[in-house]
């Protein structure tokens, strides 16, 4: 079985991008949300993506936005040639369909959410032609500090077996093996879990995180490969 996709998000410089690729990251995330710790400008991103694309095979580059206008997102996509667009705000399925690249739509894992309701929301997004992947993440300042501590673990695993989803939220190399075994996600997204400070990656943590991913064998018949998986 193919190991889960690993997305390392919040890349802010060339050296971290190169180290993430060497560690084994499949996708790199670049955050274009102003006033956040890992925000980068188009100019900084251009230098990083030029270095990333000198590697072979190329790594998927994901631009992360939150409640930005379609015009802003399209301008970033045109300037950078982003492979995917991740939306982390209140964007609707209709908004997603305006965008020029495959979309990863974030859905927040509220502590006592109904996975039946979340499934309805997921289906609405995935009916948009360019929404290929979902990202399940914990809300900012959530009372739940890691996805492995969610009350309805059975509901989360069932959701992940049904919908093409990355899993995020308090995942580190220390709890990753448990998260993989418990939820069998087809992909994992990590930012702070492989950092020494916001926007400064830790090479040893990235290597350890990716090694656990690469060694993990998914259970048969658990979800389909992500359609954007390089």
CSV table of N, CA, C and O in Angstrom, one decimal, residues 87-176:
chain,number,residue,atom,x,y,z
A,87,UNK,N,-8.2,26.5,0.8
A,87,UNK,CA,-9.1,27.5,1.4
A,87,UNK,C,-9.4,27.2,2.8
A,87,UNK,O,-9.9,26.1,3.1
A,88,UNK,N,-9.1,28.1,3.7
A,88,UNK,CA,-9.2,27.9,5.1
A,88,UNK,C,-10.3,28.7,5.8
A,88,UNK,O,-10.3,28.9,7.0
A,89,UNK,N,-11.2,29.3,5.0
A,89,UNK,CA,-12.2,30.2,5.6
A,89,UNK,C,-13.6,29.8,5.3
A,89,UNK,O,-13.9,28.6,5.4
A,90,UNK,N,-14.5,30.8,5.1
A,90,UNK,CA,-15.9,30.5,4.9
A,90,UNK,C,-16.3,30.4,3.4
A,90,UNK,O,-17.4,30.5,3.1
A,91,UNK,N,-15.3,30.1,2.6
A,91,UNK,CA,-15.6,30.0,1.1
A,91,UNK,C,-16.6,28.9,0.8
A,91,UNK,O,-16.6,27.8,1.4
A,92,UNK,N,-17.5,29.2,-0.1
A,92,UNK,CA,-18.6,28.3,-0.4
A,92,UNK,C,-18.2,27.4,-1.6
A,92,UNK,O,-17.2,27.7,-2.3
A,93,UNK,N,-19.0,26.4,-1.9
A,93,UNK,CA,-18.7,25.6,-3.0
A,93,UNK,C,-18.7,26.4,-4.3
A,93,UNK,O,-17.9,26.2,-5.2
A,94,UNK,N,-19.7,27.3,-4.4
A,94,UNK,CA,-19.8,28.2,-5.6
A,94,UNK,C,-18.5,29.0,-5.8
A,94,UNK,O,-18.0,29.2,-6.9
A,95,UNK,N,-18.0,29.5,-4.6
A,95,UNK,CA,-16.7,30.3,-4.7
A,95,UNK,C,-15.6,29.4,-5.2
A,95,UNK,O,-14.8,29.9,-6.0
A,96,UNK,N,-15.5,28.2,-4.7
A,96,UNK,CA,-14.4,27.3,-5.1
A,96,UNK,C,-14.4,27.1,-6.6
A,96,UNK,O,-13.4,27.0,-7.2
A,97,UNK,N,-15.6,27.0,-7.2
A,97,UNK,CA,-15.7,26.8,-8.7
A,97,UNK,C,-15.2,27.9,-9.5
A,97,UNK,O,-14.9,27.7,-10.7
A,98,UNK,N,-15.0,29.1,-8.9
A,98,UNK,CA,-14.4,30.2,-9.7
A,98,UNK,C,-12.9,30.1,-9.8
A,98,UNK,O,-12.3,30.9,-10.6
A,99,UNK,N,-12.3,29.2,-9.1
A,99,UNK,CA,-10.8,29.2,-9.0
A,99,UNK,C,-10.2,28.4,-10.1
A,99,UNK,O,-10.8,27.4,-10.5
A,100,UNK,N,-8.9,28.7,-10.5
A,100,UNK,CA,-8.3,28.1,-11.7
A,100,UNK,C,-7.5,26.8,-11.4
A,100,UNK,O,-6.9,26.3,-12.3
A,101,UNK,N,-7.5,26.3,-10.2
A,101,UNK,CA,-6.7,25.1,-9.8
A,101,UNK,C,-7.5,24.2,-8.9
A,101,UNK,O,-8.5,24.6,-8.3
A,102,UNK,N,-7.0,23.0,-8.8
A,102,UNK,CA,-7.6,22.1,-7.8
A,102,UNK,C,-7.6,22.7,-6.4
A,102,UNK,O,-6.7,23.3,-6.0
A,103,UNK,N,-8.7,22.5,-5.7
A,103,UNK,CA,-9.0,23.1,-4.4
A,103,UNK,C,-8.9,22.1,-3.3
A,103,UNK,O,-9.5,21.0,-3.4
A,104,UNK,N,-8.2,22.4,-2.2
A,104,UNK,CA,-8.3,21.7,-0.9
A,104,UNK,C,-9.2,22.6,0.0
A,104,UNK,O,-8.8,23.7,0.3
A,105,UNK,N,-10.3,22.0,0.4
A,105,UNK,CA,-11.2,22.8,1.3
A,105,UNK,C,-11.1,22.4,2.7
A,105,UNK,O,-11.3,21.2,3.0
A,106,UNK,N,-10.8,23.3,3.6
A,106,UNK,CA,-10.7,23.0,5.1
A,106,UNK,C,-12.0,22.9,5.7
A,106,UNK,O,-12.9,23.8,5.5
A,107,UNK,N,-12.3,21.9,6.5
A,107,UNK,CA,-13.4,21.8,7.4
A,107,UNK,C,-12.9,21.6,8.8
A,107,UNK,O,-12.0,20.9,9.1
A,108,UNK,N,-13.5,22.4,9.7
A,108,UNK,CA,-13.1,22.4,11.1
A,108,UNK,C,-13.7,21.4,11.9
A,108,UNK,O,-14.9,21.1,11.8
A,109,UNK,N,-12.9,20.7,12.7
A,109,UNK,CA,-13.4,19.7,13.6
A,109,UNK,C,-13.7,20.3,15.0
A,109,UNK,O,-12.9,20.3,15.9
A,110,UNK,N,-15.0,20.7,15.1
A,110,UNK,CA,-15.4,21.2,16.4
A,110,UNK,C,-15.5,20.0,17.4
A,110,UNK,O,-15.8,18.9,17.0
A,111,UNK,N,-15.2,20.3,18.7
A,111,UNK,CA,-15.2,19.2,19.6
A,111,UNK,C,-16.4,18.3,19.6
A,111,UNK,O,-16.3,17.1,19.8
A,112,UNK,N,-17.6,18.8,19.5
A,112,UNK,CA,-18.8,18.0,19.6
A,112,UNK,C,-19.6,18.1,18.3
A,112,UNK,O,-20.8,18.0,18.3
A,113,UNK,N,-18.9,18.1,17.1
A,113,UNK,CA,-19.6,18.2,15.9
A,113,UNK,C,-20.3,16.9,15.5
A,113,UNK,O,-20.0,15.8,16.1
A,114,UNK,N,-21.3,17.0,14.6
A,114,UNK,CA,-21.9,15.8,14.1
A,114,UNK,C,-21.3,15.4,12.8
A,114,UNK,O,-21.2,16.2,11.8
A,115,UNK,N,-20.7,14.2,12.7
A,115,UNK,CA,-20.1,13.8,11.5
A,115,UNK,C,-21.1,13.6,10.4
A,115,UNK,O,-20.8,13.6,9.2
A,116,UNK,N,-22.4,13.4,10.7
A,116,UNK,CA,-23.4,13.3,9.7
A,116,UNK,C,-23.6,14.7,9.0
A,116,UNK,O,-23.6,14.7,7.8
A,117,UNK,N,-23.6,15.7,9.8
A,117,UNK,CA,-23.7,17.1,9.3
A,117,UNK,C,-22.4,17.4,8.5
A,117,UNK,O,-22.5,18.0,7.4
A,118,UNK,N,-21.3,17.0,9.0
A,118,UNK,CA,-20.0,17.3,8.3
A,118,UNK,C,-20.0,16.5,7.0
A,118,UNK,O,-19.4,17.1,6.0
A,119,UNK,N,-20.5,15.3,6.9
A,119,UNK,CA,-20.5,14.6,5.7
A,119,UNK,C,-21.4,15.3,4.6
A,119,UNK,O,-21.0,15.3,3.5
A,120,UNK,N,-22.5,15.9,5.1
A,120,UNK,CA,-23.4,16.6,4.2
A,120,UNK,C,-22.6,17.8,3.6
A,120,UNK,O,-22.6,18.1,2.4
A,121,UNK,N,-21.9,18.5,4.5
A,121,UNK,CA,-21.0,19.6,4.0
A,121,UNK,C,-20.0,19.2,3.1
A,121,UNK,O,-19.7,19.8,2.0
A,122,UNK,N,-19.3,18.1,3.4
A,122,UNK,CA,-18.2,17.5,2.5
A,122,UNK,C,-18.8,17.2,1.1
A,122,UNK,O,-18.1,17.5,0.1
A,123,UNK,N,-19.9,16.6,1.1
A,123,UNK,CA,-20.5,16.2,-0.2
A,123,UNK,C,-20.8,17.4,-1.1
A,123,UNK,O,-20.6,17.5,-2.3
A,124,UNK,N,-21.3,18.5,-0.4
A,124,UNK,CA,-21.6,19.7,-1.1
A,124,UNK,C,-20.3,20.3,-1.7
A,124,UNK,O,-20.4,20.8,-2.9
A,125,UNK,N,-19.2,20.3,-1.0
A,125,UNK,CA,-18.0,20.8,-1.5
A,125,UNK,C,-17.4,20.0,-2.7
A,125,UNK,O,-17.0,20.4,-3.7
A,126,UNK,N,-17.5,18.7,-2.5
A,126,UNK,CA,-16.9,17.8,-3.4
A,126,UNK,C,-17.7,17.7,-4.7
A,126,UNK,O,-17.2,17.2,-5.7
A,127,UNK,N,-18.9,18.2,-4.7
A,127,UNK,CA,-19.7,18.3,-6.0
A,127,UNK,C,-19.2,19.4,-6.8
A,127,UNK,O,-19.5,19.5,-8.0
A,128,UNK,N,-18.4,20.4,-6.3
A,128,UNK,CA,-17.8,21.4,-7.1
A,128,UNK,C,-16.7,20.8,-7.9
A,128,UNK,O,-15.9,20.0,-7.3
A,129,UNK,N,-16.6,21.0,-9.2
A,129,UNK,CA,-15.7,20.3,-10.1
A,129,UNK,C,-14.3,20.3,-9.6
A,129,UNK,O,-13.6,19.3,-9.9
A,130,UNK,N,-13.8,21.4,-9.1
A,130,UNK,CA,-12.4,21.5,-8.8
A,130,UNK,C,-12.0,21.3,-7.3
A,130,UNK,O,-10.8,21.4,-6.9
A,131,UNK,N,-13.0,20.9,-6.5
A,131,UNK,CA,-12.6,20.6,-5.1
A,131,UNK,C,-12.3,19.1,-5.1
A,131,UNK,O,-13.1,18.2,-5.3
A,132,UNK,N,-11.0,18.8,-4.9
A,132,UNK,CA,-10.5,17.4,-5.0
A,132,UNK,C,-10.2,16.8,-3.7
A,132,UNK,O,-10.2,15.6,-3.6
A,133,UNK,N,-9.9,17.6,-2.7
A,133,UNK,CA,-9.5,17.1,-1.4
A,133,UNK,C,-10.1,18.0,-0.3
A,133,UNK,O,-10.2,19.2,-0.5
A,134,UNK,N,-10.3,17.4,0.9
A,134,UNK,CA,-10.7,18.1,2.1
A,134,UNK,C,-9.6,18.0,3.1
A,134,UNK,O,-8.7,17.2,3.0
A,135,UNK,N,-9.5,19.0,3.9
A,135,UNK,CA,-8.6,19.0,5.0
A,135,UNK,C,-9.3,19.2,6.3
A,135,UNK,O,-10.0,20.2,6.5
A,136,UNK,N,-9.2,18.2,7.2
A,136,UNK,CA,-9.9,18.3,8.5
A,136,UNK,C,-8.9,18.8,9.5
A,136,UNK,O,-7.8,18.3,9.7
A,137,UNK,N,-9.3,19.9,10.2
A,137,UNK,CA,-8.4,20.6,11.1
A,137,UNK,C,-9.1,21.0,12.3
A,137,UNK,O,-10.3,21.2,12.3
A,138,UNK,N,-8.4,21.2,13.4
A,138,UNK,CA,-9.0,21.8,14.6
A,138,UNK,C,-9.1,23.3,14.5
A,138,UNK,O,-8.3,23.9,14.0
A,139,UNK,N,-10.2,23.9,15.1
A,139,UNK,CA,-10.3,25.3,15.1
A,139,UNK,C,-9.1,25.9,15.9
A,139,UNK,O,-8.6,25.3,16.8
A,140,UNK,N,-8.8,27.2,15.6
A,140,UNK,CA,-7.8,27.9,16.4
A,140,UNK,C,-8.3,28.0,17.9
A,140,UNK,O,-9.4,28.2,18.1
A,141,UNK,N,-7.4,27.7,18.8
A,141,UNK,CA,-7.6,27.8,20.2
A,141,UNK,C,-8.7,26.7,20.6
A,141,UNK,O,-9.5,26.9,21.6
A,142,UNK,N,-8.7,25.6,19.9
A,142,UNK,CA,-9.7,24.6,20.2
A,142,UNK,C,-9.4,24.0,21.6
A,142,UNK,O,-8.2,23.9,22.1
A,143,UNK,N,-10.4,23.6,22.3
A,143,UNK,CA,-10.2,22.9,23.6
A,143,UNK,C,-9.6,21.5,23.4
A,143,UNK,O,-8.9,21.0,24.3
A,144,UNK,N,-9.8,21.0,22.2
A,144,UNK,CA,-9.1,19.7,21.9
A,144,UNK,C,-7.7,20.0,21.3
A,144,UNK,O,-7.7,20.8,20.3
A,145,UNK,N,-6.7,19.6,21.8
A,145,UNK,CA,-5.3,20.0,21.4
A,145,UNK,C,-4.7,19.1,20.3
A,145,UNK,O,-3.8,19.5,19.7
A,146,UNK,N,-5.3,17.9,20.1
A,146,UNK,CA,-4.8,17.0,19.1
A,146,UNK,C,-6.0,16.2,18.6
A,146,UNK,O,-6.9,15.8,19.3
A,147,UNK,N,-6.0,15.9,17.3
A,147,UNK,CA,-7.1,15.1,16.7
A,147,UNK,C,-7.3,13.8,17.3
A,147,UNK,O,-8.4,13.3,17.3
A,148,UNK,N,-6.3,13.2,17.9
A,148,UNK,CA,-6.4,11.9,18.5
A,148,UNK,C,-7.3,11.9,19.8
A,148,UNK,O,-7.7,10.9,20.3
A,149,UNK,N,-7.6,13.2,20.3
A,149,UNK,CA,-8.3,13.3,21.5
A,149,UNK,C,-9.8,13.7,21.2
A,149,UNK,O,-10.5,14.0,22.2
A,150,UNK,N,-10.2,13.7,20.0
A,150,UNK,CA,-11.6,14.0,19.7
A,150,UNK,C,-12.6,13.0,20.3
A,150,UNK,O,-12.3,11.8,20.3
A,151,UNK,N,-13.7,13.5,20.8
A,151,UNK,CA,-14.6,12.5,21.5
A,151,UNK,C,-15.1,11.4,20.5
A,151,UNK,O,-15.3,10.3,21.0
A,152,UNK,N,-15.4,11.8,19.3
A,152,UNK,CA,-16.0,10.8,18.4
A,152,UNK,C,-15.0,10.3,17.4
A,152,UNK,O,-15.0,10.6,16.2
A,153,UNK,N,-14.1,9.4,17.9
A,153,UNK,CA,-13.0,8.9,17.1
A,153,UNK,C,-13.6,8.0,16.0
A,153,UNK,O,-13.1,7.9,14.9
A,154,UNK,N,-14.7,7.3,16.3
A,154,UNK,CA,-15.3,6.3,15.4
A,154,UNK,C,-15.9,7.1,14.2
A,154,UNK,O,-15.7,6.8,13.0
A,155,UNK,N,-16.5,8.2,14.5
A,155,UNK,CA,-17.1,9.1,13.4
A,155,UNK,C,-16.0,9.6,12.5
A,155,UNK,O,-16.2,9.7,11.3
A,156,UNK,N,-14.9,10.1,13.1
A,156,UNK,CA,-13.8,10.6,12.3
A,156,UNK,C,-13.2,9.6,11.4
A,156,UNK,O,-13.0,9.8,10.2
A,157,UNK,N,-13.0,8.4,11.9
A,157,UNK,CA,-12.4,7.3,11.1
A,157,UNK,C,-13.4,7.0,9.9
A,157,UNK,O,-13.0,6.8,8.8
A,158,UNK,N,-14.7,6.9,10.2
A,158,UNK,CA,-15.6,6.6,9.2
A,158,UNK,C,-15.6,7.7,8.1
A,158,UNK,O,-15.7,7.4,6.9
A,159,UNK,N,-15.5,9.0,8.5
A,159,UNK,CA,-15.5,10.1,7.6
A,159,UNK,C,-14.3,9.9,6.7
A,159,UNK,O,-14.3,10.1,5.5
A,160,UNK,N,-13.1,9.6,7.3
A,160,UNK,CA,-11.9,9.6,6.6
A,160,UNK,C,-11.8,8.4,5.6
A,160,UNK,O,-11.1,8.4,4.6
A,161,UNK,N,-12.6,7.4,5.9
A,161,UNK,CA,-12.7,6.2,5.0
A,161,UNK,C,-13.6,6.5,3.8
A,161,UNK,O,-13.6,5.7,2.8
A,162,UNK,N,-14.4,7.6,3.9
A,162,UNK,CA,-15.4,7.9,2.8
A,162,UNK,C,-14.9,9.0,1.9
A,162,UNK,O,-15.2,9.0,0.7
A,163,UNK,N,-14.2,10.0,2.5
A,163,UNK,CA,-13.9,11.2,1.7
A,163,UNK,C,-12.4,11.4,1.6
A,163,UNK,O,-11.7,11.1,2.5
A,164,UNK,N,-11.9,11.9,0.4
A,164,UNK,CA,-10.5,12.1,0.3
A,164,UNK,C,-10.0,13.3,1.1
A,164,UNK,O,-10.3,14.5,0.8
A,165,UNK,N,-9.4,13.0,2.2
A,165,UNK,CA,-9.1,14.0,3.2
A,165,UNK,C,-7.7,13.9,3.8
A,165,UNK,O,-7.2,12.8,4.1
A,166,UNK,N,-7.1,15.1,4.0
A,166,UNK,CA,-5.9,15.2,4.8
A,166,UNK,C,-6.4,15.5,6.3
A,166,UNK,O,-7.4,16.1,6.5
A,167,UNK,N,-5.6,15.0,7.2
A,167,UNK,CA,-5.9,15.2,8.6
A,167,UNK,C,-4.8,16.1,9.3
A,167,UNK,O,-3.6,15.8,9.1
A,168,UNK,N,-5.3,17.0,10.0
A,168,UNK,CA,-4.3,18.0,10.7
A,168,UNK,C,-4.9,18.3,12.1
A,168,UNK,O,-6.0,17.9,12.5
A,169,UNK,N,-4.0,19.0,12.9
A,169,UNK,CA,-4.5,19.4,14.2
A,169,UNK,C,-3.7,18.7,15.3
A,169,UNK,O,-4.0,17.7,15.8
A,170,UNK,N,-2.6,19.4,15.7
A,170,UNK,CA,-1.8,18.9,16.8
A,170,UNK,C,-1.1,17.6,16.6
A,170,UNK,O,-0.7,16.9,17.5
A,171,UNK,N,-0.8,17.3,15.3
A,171,UNK,CA,-0.1,16.1,15.0
A,171,UNK,C,1.4,16.4,15.0
A,171,UNK,O,1.9,17.3,14.4
A,172,UNK,N,2.1,15.5,15.7
A,172,UNK,CA,3.6,15.6,15.8
A,172,UNK,C,4.2,14.2,15.6
A,172,UNK,O,3.4,13.2,15.6
A,173,UNK,N,5.5,14.1,15.5
A,173,UNK,CA,6.1,12.8,15.4
A,173,UNK,C,5.8,11.9,16.6
A,173,UNK,O,5.9,10.7,16.6
A,174,UNK,N,5.6,12.6,17.8
A,174,UNK,CA,5.3,11.8,19.0
A,174,UNK,C,4.0,11.1,19.0
A,174,UNK,O,3.8,10.0,19.6
A,175,UNK,N,3.0,11.7,18.3
A,175,UNK,CA,1.7,11.0,18.3
A,175,UNK,C,1.2,10.6,16.9
A,175,UNK,O,0.1,10.0,16.7
A,176,UNK,N,2.1,10.8,15.9
A,176,UNK,CA,1.7,10.4,14.5
A,176,UNK,C,1.4,9.0,14.3
A,176,UNK,O,0.4,8.6,13.7
